[in-house]
Structures are given as structure tokens and as C-alpha cells.
C-alpha positions as a printed NumPy array, in Angstrom:
array([[ 74.989,  37.914, 115.497],
       [ 73.069,  35.05 , 113.9  ],
       [ 71.47 ,  31.993, 115.517],
       [ 71.047,  28.693, 113.656],
       [ 69.448,  25.492, 114.889],
       [ 70.926,  22.131, 113.859],
       [ 68.793,  19.45 , 115.463],
       [ 68.876,  20.05 , 119.222],
       [ 72.028,  22.2  , 119.015],
       [ 71.953,  25.972, 118.603],
       [ 74.905,  27.476, 116.682],
       [ 75.714,  31.176, 117.104],
       [ 77.577,  33.013, 114.291],
       [ 79.117,  36.429, 114.71 ],
       [ 79.591,  38.413, 111.504],
       [ 82.337,  41.079, 111.37 ],
       [ 82.195,  43.533, 108.435],
       [ 85.191,  45.767, 107.614],
       [ 84.083,  48.426, 105.148],
       [ 86.768,  50.177, 103.03 ],
       [ 89.198,  47.458, 104.076],
       [ 91.764,  48.693, 101.548],
       [ 92.599,  51.43 , 104.064],
       [ 94.123,  48.89 , 106.447],
       [ 97.806,  49.608, 106.992],
       [100.479,  46.935, 106.523],
       [100.695,  46.493, 110.273],
       [ 96.901,  46.145, 110.565],
       [ 96.825,  43.536, 107.809],
       [ 99.568,  41.514, 109.503],
       [ 97.622,  41.653, 112.771],
       [ 94.448,  40.537, 110.973],
       [ 96.291,  37.72 , 109.197],
       [ 96.605,  35.622, 112.37 ],
       [ 92.837,  35.758, 112.889],
       [ 92.133,  34.849, 109.271],
       [ 94.562,  31.924, 109.394],
       [ 92.877,  30.412, 112.472],
       [ 89.38 ,  31.938, 112.644],
       [ 87.027,  30.987, 115.482],
       [ 84.345,  28.534, 114.397],
       [ 81.619,  31.056, 115.104],
       [ 83.186,  33.974, 113.168],
       [ 82.448,  35.19 , 109.64 ],
       [ 84.772,  38.024, 108.572],
       [ 83.788,  40.091, 105.543],
       [ 86.261,  42.55 , 104.011],
       [ 84.596,  45.065, 101.683],
       [ 86.927,  46.846,  99.267],
       [ 87.134,  48.526,  95.902],
       [ 90.839,  47.682,  95.482],
       [ 91.998,  44.159,  96.153],
       [ 95.527,  45.058,  95.051],
       [ 95.954,  46.904,  98.354],
       [ 96.023,  43.61 , 100.305],
       [ 98.881,  41.3  , 101.157],
       [ 98.978,  38.143,  99.001],
       [ 98.755,  36.081, 102.189],
       [ 95.397,  37.671, 103.039],
       [ 94.044,  37.261,  99.516],
       [ 95.   ,  33.584,  99.449],
       [ 92.987,  32.921, 102.62 ],
       [ 89.83 ,  34.724, 101.528],
       [ 86.988,  33.696,  99.252],
       [ 86.731,  36.527,  96.732],
       [ 83.268,  37.574,  95.61 ],
       [ 83.18 ,  40.305,  92.969],
       [ 80.025,  42.414,  93.047],
       [ 78.91 ,  44.164,  89.882],
       [ 77.502,  47.716,  89.964],
       [ 73.725,  47.871,  90.303],
       [ 71.568,  49.242,  87.538],
       [ 70.375,  52.813,  88.004],
       [ 66.719,  51.769,  87.983],
       [ 67.408,  49.234,  90.769],
       [ 68.977,  51.926,  92.941],
       [ 66.186,  54.346,  92.093],
       [ 63.553,  51.769,  93.064],
       [ 65.227,  51.151,  96.403],
       [ 65.468,  54.88 ,  97.189],
       [ 61.857,  55.618,  96.265],
       [ 60.272,  52.54 ,  97.846],
       [ 62.393,  52.054, 100.977],
       [ 63.563,  55.58 , 101.785],
       [ 60.626,  57.428, 100.184],
       [ 62.917,  59.695,  98.149],
       [ 61.228,  61.744,  95.423],
       [ 61.709,  60.273,  91.926],
       [ 63.559,  63.318,  90.621],
       [ 66.033,  63.253,  93.516],
       [ 66.357,  59.462,  93.238],
       [ 67.309,  59.799,  89.555],
       [ 70.062,  62.265,  90.434],
       [ 71.448,  60.161,  93.293],
       [ 71.396,  56.99 ,  91.177],
       [ 73.293,  58.716,  88.357],
       [ 76.014,  60.025,  90.682],
       [ 76.266,  56.751,  92.654],
       [ 77.43 ,  54.813,  89.561],
       [ 76.012,  51.513,  90.739],
       [ 76.925,  51.887,  94.419],
       [ 73.806,  51.622,  96.573],
       [ 75.577,  52.767,  99.728],
       [ 76.825,  55.892,  97.988],
       [ 73.33 ,  56.581,  96.658],
       [ 71.868,  56.326, 100.179],
       [ 74.539,  58.714, 101.47 ],
       [ 73.86 ,  61.237,  98.692],
       [ 70.115,  61.042,  99.252],
       [ 70.55 ,  62.032, 102.889],
       [ 73.255,  64.643, 102.31 ],
       [ 72.092,  68.267, 102.511],
       [ 75.563,  69.352, 101.362],
       [ 75.232,  67.345,  98.129],
       [ 71.766,  68.782,  97.448],
       [ 73.009,  72.331,  97.971],
       [ 76.065,  71.765,  95.77 ],
       [ 73.964,  70.2  ,  93.019],
       [ 71.571,  73.152,  93.037],
       [ 74.469,  75.597,  92.739],
       [ 75.943,  73.652,  89.82 ],
       [ 72.587,  73.582,  88.038],
       [ 72.232,  77.347,  88.443],
       [ 75.719,  77.845,  86.982],
       [ 75.008,  75.518,  84.047],
       [ 71.737,  77.314,  83.386],
       [ 73.506,  80.683,  83.368],
       [ 76.24 ,  79.397,  81.06 ],
       [ 73.757,  77.958,  78.56 ],
       [ 72.069,  81.366,  78.431],
       [ 75.387,  83.023,  77.594],
       [ 75.084,  83.439,  73.819],
       [ 78.613,  84.788,  73.596],
       [ 80.048,  81.628,  75.132],
       [ 77.832,  79.353,  73.021],
       [ 78.895,  81.213,  69.889],
       [ 82.607,  80.971,  70.546],
       [ 82.342,  77.301,  71.605],
       [ 80.415,  76.214,  68.512],
       [ 82.528,  78.311,  66.163],
       [ 85.773,  76.984,  67.648],
       [ 84.478,  73.413,  67.572],
       [ 83.683,  73.633,  63.853],
       [ 86.948,  75.417,  63.085],
       [ 89.106,  72.919,  64.995],
       [ 87.397,  69.886,  63.443],
       [ 87.698,  71.381,  59.963],
       [ 91.352,  72.345,  60.422],
       [ 92.15 ,  68.899,  61.822],
       [ 90.613,  67.177,  58.815],
       [ 92.519,  69.444,  56.423],
       [ 95.841,  68.946,  58.22 ],
       [ 95.302,  65.192,  58.054],
       [ 95.237,  65.453,  54.255],
       [ 98.403,  67.543,  53.9  ],
       [100.849,  64.672,  53.425],
       [ 98.611,  62.982,  50.839],
       [ 98.089,  66.266,  49.007],
       [101.818,  66.848,  48.509],
       [102.574,  63.178,  47.808],
       [ 99.679,  62.114,  45.603],
       [ 98.553,  65.403,  44.056],
       [101.713,  67.498,  43.712],
       [104.038,  64.477,  43.667],
       [106.572,  66.252,  45.881],
       [106.62 ,  65.316,  49.56 ],
       [110.003,  66.965,  50.179],
       [108.593,  70.428,  49.578],
       [106.442,  70.012,  52.672],
       [109.548,  71.03 ,  54.635],
       [109.377,  74.452,  52.978],
       [105.705,  74.676,  53.907],
       [106.569,  73.809,  57.51 ],
       [109.257,  76.493,  57.767],
       [107.033,  79.153,  56.226],
       [104.211,  78.24 ,  58.588],
       [106.396,  79.514,  61.451],
       [106.724,  82.837,  59.619],
       [102.966,  83.037,  59.003],
       [102.323,  82.319,  62.677],
       [104.65 ,  85.112,  63.818],
       [103.058,  87.601,  61.425],
       [ 99.599,  86.582,  62.613],
       [100.571,  86.819,  66.276],
       [102.053,  90.301,  65.9  ],
       [ 99.668,  91.796,  63.361],
       [ 96.314,  90.475,  64.546],
       [ 96.399,  92.629,  67.669],
       [ 96.459,  95.867,  65.681],
       [ 93.84 ,  94.996,  63.066],
       [ 91.518,  93.524,  65.706],
       [ 91.793,  96.747,  67.712],
       [ 90.808,  98.763,  64.666],
       [ 88.019,  96.567,  63.261],
       [ 86.929,  94.597,  66.335],
       [ 87.739,  91.006,  67.286],
       [ 84.596,  89.397,  65.906],
       [ 84.63 ,  91.577,  62.799],
       [ 88.27 ,  90.846,  61.957],
       [ 87.839,  87.09 ,  62.356],
       [ 84.798,  87.172,  60.073],
       [ 86.314,  89.446,  57.397],
       [ 89.679,  87.696,  57.199],
       [ 88.261,  84.16 ,  57.365],
       [ 85.681,  85.012,  54.685],
       [ 88.531,  86.197,  52.446],
       [ 90.267,  82.833,  52.888],
       [ 87.01 ,  80.977,  52.196],
       [ 86.526,  82.903,  48.93 ],
       [ 90.105,  82.143,  47.835],
       [ 89.682,  78.428,  48.507],
       [ 86.297,  78.42 ,  46.778],
       [ 88.084,  79.708,  43.66 ],
       [ 90.793,  77.059,  44.063],
       [ 88.079,  74.403,  44.27 ],
       [ 87.127,  75.154,  40.639],
       [ 90.615,  76.11 ,  39.4  ],
       [ 93.189,  73.613,  40.739],
       [ 96.847,  74.581,  41.078],
       [ 99.706,  72.424,  39.833],
       [102.608,  74.474,  41.216],
       [103.253,  73.436,  44.849],
       [105.197,  76.615,  45.708],
       [102.365,  78.809,  44.479],
       [ 99.97 ,  76.739,  46.584],
       [102.189,  77.109,  49.662],
       [102.253,  80.908,  49.28 ],
       [ 98.482,  81.174,  48.745],
       [ 97.827,  78.771,  51.597],
       [100.049,  80.891,  53.848],
       [ 98.132,  84.048,  52.983],
       [ 94.858,  82.242,  53.7  ],
       [ 96.309,  81.03 ,  56.987],
       [ 96.724,  84.671,  57.981],
       [ 93.029,  85.052,  57.197],
       [ 91.846,  82.223,  59.46 ],
       [ 94.495,  82.757,  62.146],
       [ 92.072,  84.986,  64.014],
       [ 90.335,  81.836,  65.243],
       [ 93.585,  80.759,  66.927],
       [ 94.969,  84.132,  68.031],
       [ 91.795,  85.893,  69.182],
       [ 89.673,  83.012,  70.44 ],
       [ 90.746,  83.387,  74.09 ],
       [ 90.004,  87.105,  73.878],
       [ 86.49 ,  86.162,  72.76 ],
       [ 86.225,  83.846,  75.762],
       [ 87.231,  86.725,  78.073],
       [ 84.519,  88.876,  76.506],
       [ 82.077,  86.025,  77.108],
       [ 83.068,  86.06 ,  80.787],
       [ 82.404,  89.804,  80.974],
       [ 79.086,  89.203,  79.241],
       [ 78.279,  86.52 ,  81.838],
       [ 78.983,  88.967,  84.657],
       [ 76.76 ,  91.635,  83.144],
       [ 73.937,  89.127,  82.794],
       [ 74.144,  87.424,  86.18 ],
       [ 76.328,  89.651,  88.362],
       [ 78.864,  86.805,  88.715],
       [ 81.87 ,  86.105,  86.506],
       [ 82.04 ,  82.326,  86.957],
       [ 85.425,  82.278,  85.22 ],
       [ 86.176,  78.695,  86.189],
       [ 82.903,  77.378,  84.768],
       [ 83.233,  79.339,  81.527],
       [ 86.86 ,  78.326,  80.946],
       [ 86.051,  74.696,  81.79 ],
       [ 83.129,  74.612,  79.369],
       [ 85.189,  76.092,  76.554],
       [ 88.198,  73.844,  77.258],
       [ 85.92 ,  70.793,  77.198],
       [ 84.628,  71.775,  73.749],
       [ 88.188,  72.237,  72.465],
       [ 89.221,  68.8  ,  73.717],
       [ 86.094,  67.278,  72.226],
       [ 86.823,  68.97 ,  68.889],
       [ 90.416,  67.675,  68.865],
       [ 89.2  ,  64.148,  69.574],
       [ 86.591,  64.333,  66.805],
       [ 89.005,  65.832,  64.261],
       [ 91.448,  62.945,  64.75 ],
       [ 88.874,  60.393,  63.66 ],
       [ 87.406,  62.6  ,  60.935],
       [ 90.712,  62.705,  58.996],
       [ 90.168,  59.078,  57.999],
       [ 86.639,  60.001,  56.944],
       [ 88.038,  62.776,  54.735],
       [ 90.388,  60.296,  53.05 ],
       [ 87.474,  57.961,  52.433],
       [ 85.558,  60.801,  50.763],
       [ 88.526,  61.379,  48.45 ],
       [ 88.532,  57.686,  47.497],
       [ 91.71 ,  56.582,  49.265],
       [ 92.405,  52.853,  48.789],
       [ 93.939,  51.378,  51.926],
       [ 95.23 ,  48.238,  50.211],
       [ 96.892,  50.1  ,  47.345],
       [100.536,  51.197,  47.728],
       [100.12 ,  53.682,  44.864],
       [ 96.849,  55.572,  44.503],
       [ 95.182,  56.026,  41.102],
       [ 94.846,  59.325,  39.232],
       [ 91.203,  59.68 ,  40.185],
       [ 92.221,  59.876,  43.843],
       [ 94.521,  62.87 ,  43.263],
       [ 91.708,  64.78 ,  41.571],
       [ 89.218,  63.906,  44.28 ],
       [ 91.813,  64.763,  46.924],
       [ 92.101,  68.354,  45.688],
       [ 88.331,  68.764,  45.678],
       [ 88.055,  67.251,  49.15 ],
       [ 90.863,  69.415,  50.57 ],
       [ 89.585,  72.724,  49.222],
       [ 85.932,  71.791,  49.787],
       [ 86.471,  70.949,  53.45 ],
       [ 88.352,  74.229,  53.885],
       [ 85.448,  76.213,  52.433],
       [ 82.679,  74.37 ,  54.281],
       [ 84.486,  74.228,  57.647],
       [ 85.507,  77.855,  57.924],
       [ 82.314,  79.148,  56.3  ],
       [ 80.225,  77.374,  58.946],
       [ 82.495,  78.731,  61.684],
       [ 82.078,  82.274,  60.34 ],
       [ 78.284,  81.924,  60.087],
       [ 78.018,  80.663,  63.673],
       [ 80.169,  83.556,  64.856],
       [ 78.027,  86.058,  62.958],
       [ 74.579,  84.82 ,  63.995],
       [ 75.226,  83.344,  67.457],
       [ 78.084,  85.357,  68.979],
       [ 76.495,  88.744,  69.817],
       [ 79.498,  90.832,  70.908],
       [ 80.532,  93.209,  68.135],
       [ 83.03 ,  96.037,  68.589],
       [ 80.22 ,  98.466,  69.39 ],
       [ 78.805,  96.154,  72.052],
       [ 82.116,  95.279,  73.718],
       [ 83.306,  98.881,  73.995],
       [ 80.964,  99.767,  76.905],
       [ 81.207,  96.314,  78.495],
       [ 84.542,  96.753,  80.277],
       [ 83.778, 100.193,  81.761],
       [ 80.444,  98.88 ,  83.023],
       [ 82.155,  95.797,  84.466],
       [ 84.723,  97.993,  86.234],
       [ 81.903, 100.113,  87.646],
       [ 80.224,  96.971,  88.947],
       [ 83.498,  95.898,  90.55 ],
       [ 83.876,  99.27 ,  92.279],
       [ 80.294,  99.154,  93.574],
       [ 80.836,  95.634,  94.828],
       [ 84.044,  96.723,  96.627],
       [ 82.27 ,  99.702,  98.193]])
């Protein structure tokens, strides 16, 4: 209620605030419409909403719309520290989660449930960042996916501008199904014998060496290239076939370190890195073409481009998978010898926990 004085006359205003007004049902809006059409002279009705599309057109046409922009984080932080005496560290957190909404920031600052949840999340994140096995498989996969994406983006140009035979790509596509089946069936047995990490490193290193040779000795026969490329695919297929097994080992490693598996957090972290890698690889294909000297405005590329294209294709293959192998070797700690006792120990922990 607000009092105003105009000369000798006192005017009383009553202010009605409807927060989250978008939750009004159709019947409630129709009931409110009569009041809005003929409001009392003393009434000021304020509808607060984050979705004006939820209102009837007749209500929108009778309201003065005022769009409020989100507040800056430092403005919210200043209010929390100065008016509510919230510690600066807590004010920073609340301001970041509020996303410009002062009311939400005030609610978070006074919520014990939010503080407890935030502390639990921070503990989980801290544990995950200490999991060298997870960090190793995430970084290695990220590099491998980005590198493979860049190479795949050059395939069409390689067959068209270097080999001069786009049609033969169909043969490459059909054989890739065969290579995938062989990799899916055979990887299980060799990984069991040599170890998951070891097999990925050995086989991928073989493919890197082959492509390093091709970098200096280009091929002109597309069929020979398809066969060699298929064999090398079997070498690097461990990254695709065994990667989720490495993630499972990372979860076991997490449990041995902390006593908790945190499967959801580990899977979420790894999935995020995969999605990030796929997004990056899509944009990096254009970068790879630029390195090779691709001319966007030219319908037919010059001879220099075909030579640079071969160097770019084979060079990216070598650099990408070599980096992935090195990360796996020096960051991912779980060799065959180390993973062998992990599962029995984890089962023992599970039995003790059940008892």
C-alpha cells in the first residue's frame, strides 16, 4: 500500500504482485481479465513472468510490458555481501548459479540444501580430477576423435583431387564394414592376451609407423591405399572398440581410490569429452583443408593442392594417433598387470560392504 499527497488530497495505491504469473491456468487468466479491463483507480497489478507466451493475447494487449535484463554477476554479488552479509566465496557461487536472477541468488544463499549439494558435487569433481585413469582415457579419446574427424573430412577430397577417382570410395565404404567386423570380433582376444592399454598402444603405433612411411612415399594406386588404410584401421580400432572398457577400469580405479564408484559422474565426464571432441573435429576439418591449400573459389584445384593434400592427410594421421598413444602411455596408469588384481579387490570390497 502506498500513500501519495496531491495538494490537500491523499491518494492511496494498492500494489498487487503476481510472481510466476505464467503458471496461471486458462480459467484464472479469464477471471483476471475482467479486473485488468476495468481496474480500480487505486490498483497497480504487476505480473512477473519468464514466459509471456503463456498468456492470453487479450491479457498481453492490456498490459504495459517491461522486459528486465539479467543482472551482472558482480551486481548480485555486491547485493549479497553488503545487504545479506554473505561471504564473498559463497556470493560468487550463488551469483554464478543465479544467472542474473537476484531472487534466485537470494534463495540459493539461504538454502542449506543447495550448500550441501554443492559441497558433494565439489568432492566428486575433486575425486574425478584425481583419477589419472579417467583423465588419460578422456584426453586420449579427445585427441583420437579430433584427429579421426579431421582425416575423415579429407576423404572425399583425397579420392577426388589426389587419386582422381571418387567412385572408388564406394569400395572403401563397403570394405570398412568388413574391417569393423574383424576389429569387433578379434580385438577381444588380442586385448585379453596383451592387455587393453598395451594392445591399443602396440596396434596404433604400427598404424602410425605405416602412415609415417606413406608420408614420404606417396601411393598412386587407390586400391592399394584402401587395403593399407584398412589394415591400419584395424590398428587404431582399439580406440573405438576398447575405449568403454578403459572407462570401466577407470571406474574400478575410482572405487579403489575413494571407496565409491561414482559411475554416473565418470560416465558423464567422459561423454562430455566425447561430445566436445566431435564438435571440435567438425570445425577442424575446414582447418585441415586450409592447411592443404584448398581454394574455395576454384571449381578445380591445382596440382599443388593434391600434393599438399596427401601430406596433410598422412601427417594428421601420424600426429593425431601418435599424441593419443603418448597420452595413453604416460597418463593412463592401468596396464594389464595393474588391472588384474583390481577386479578381485573390488569384489572383496563389495562383499565387505554387503556384510
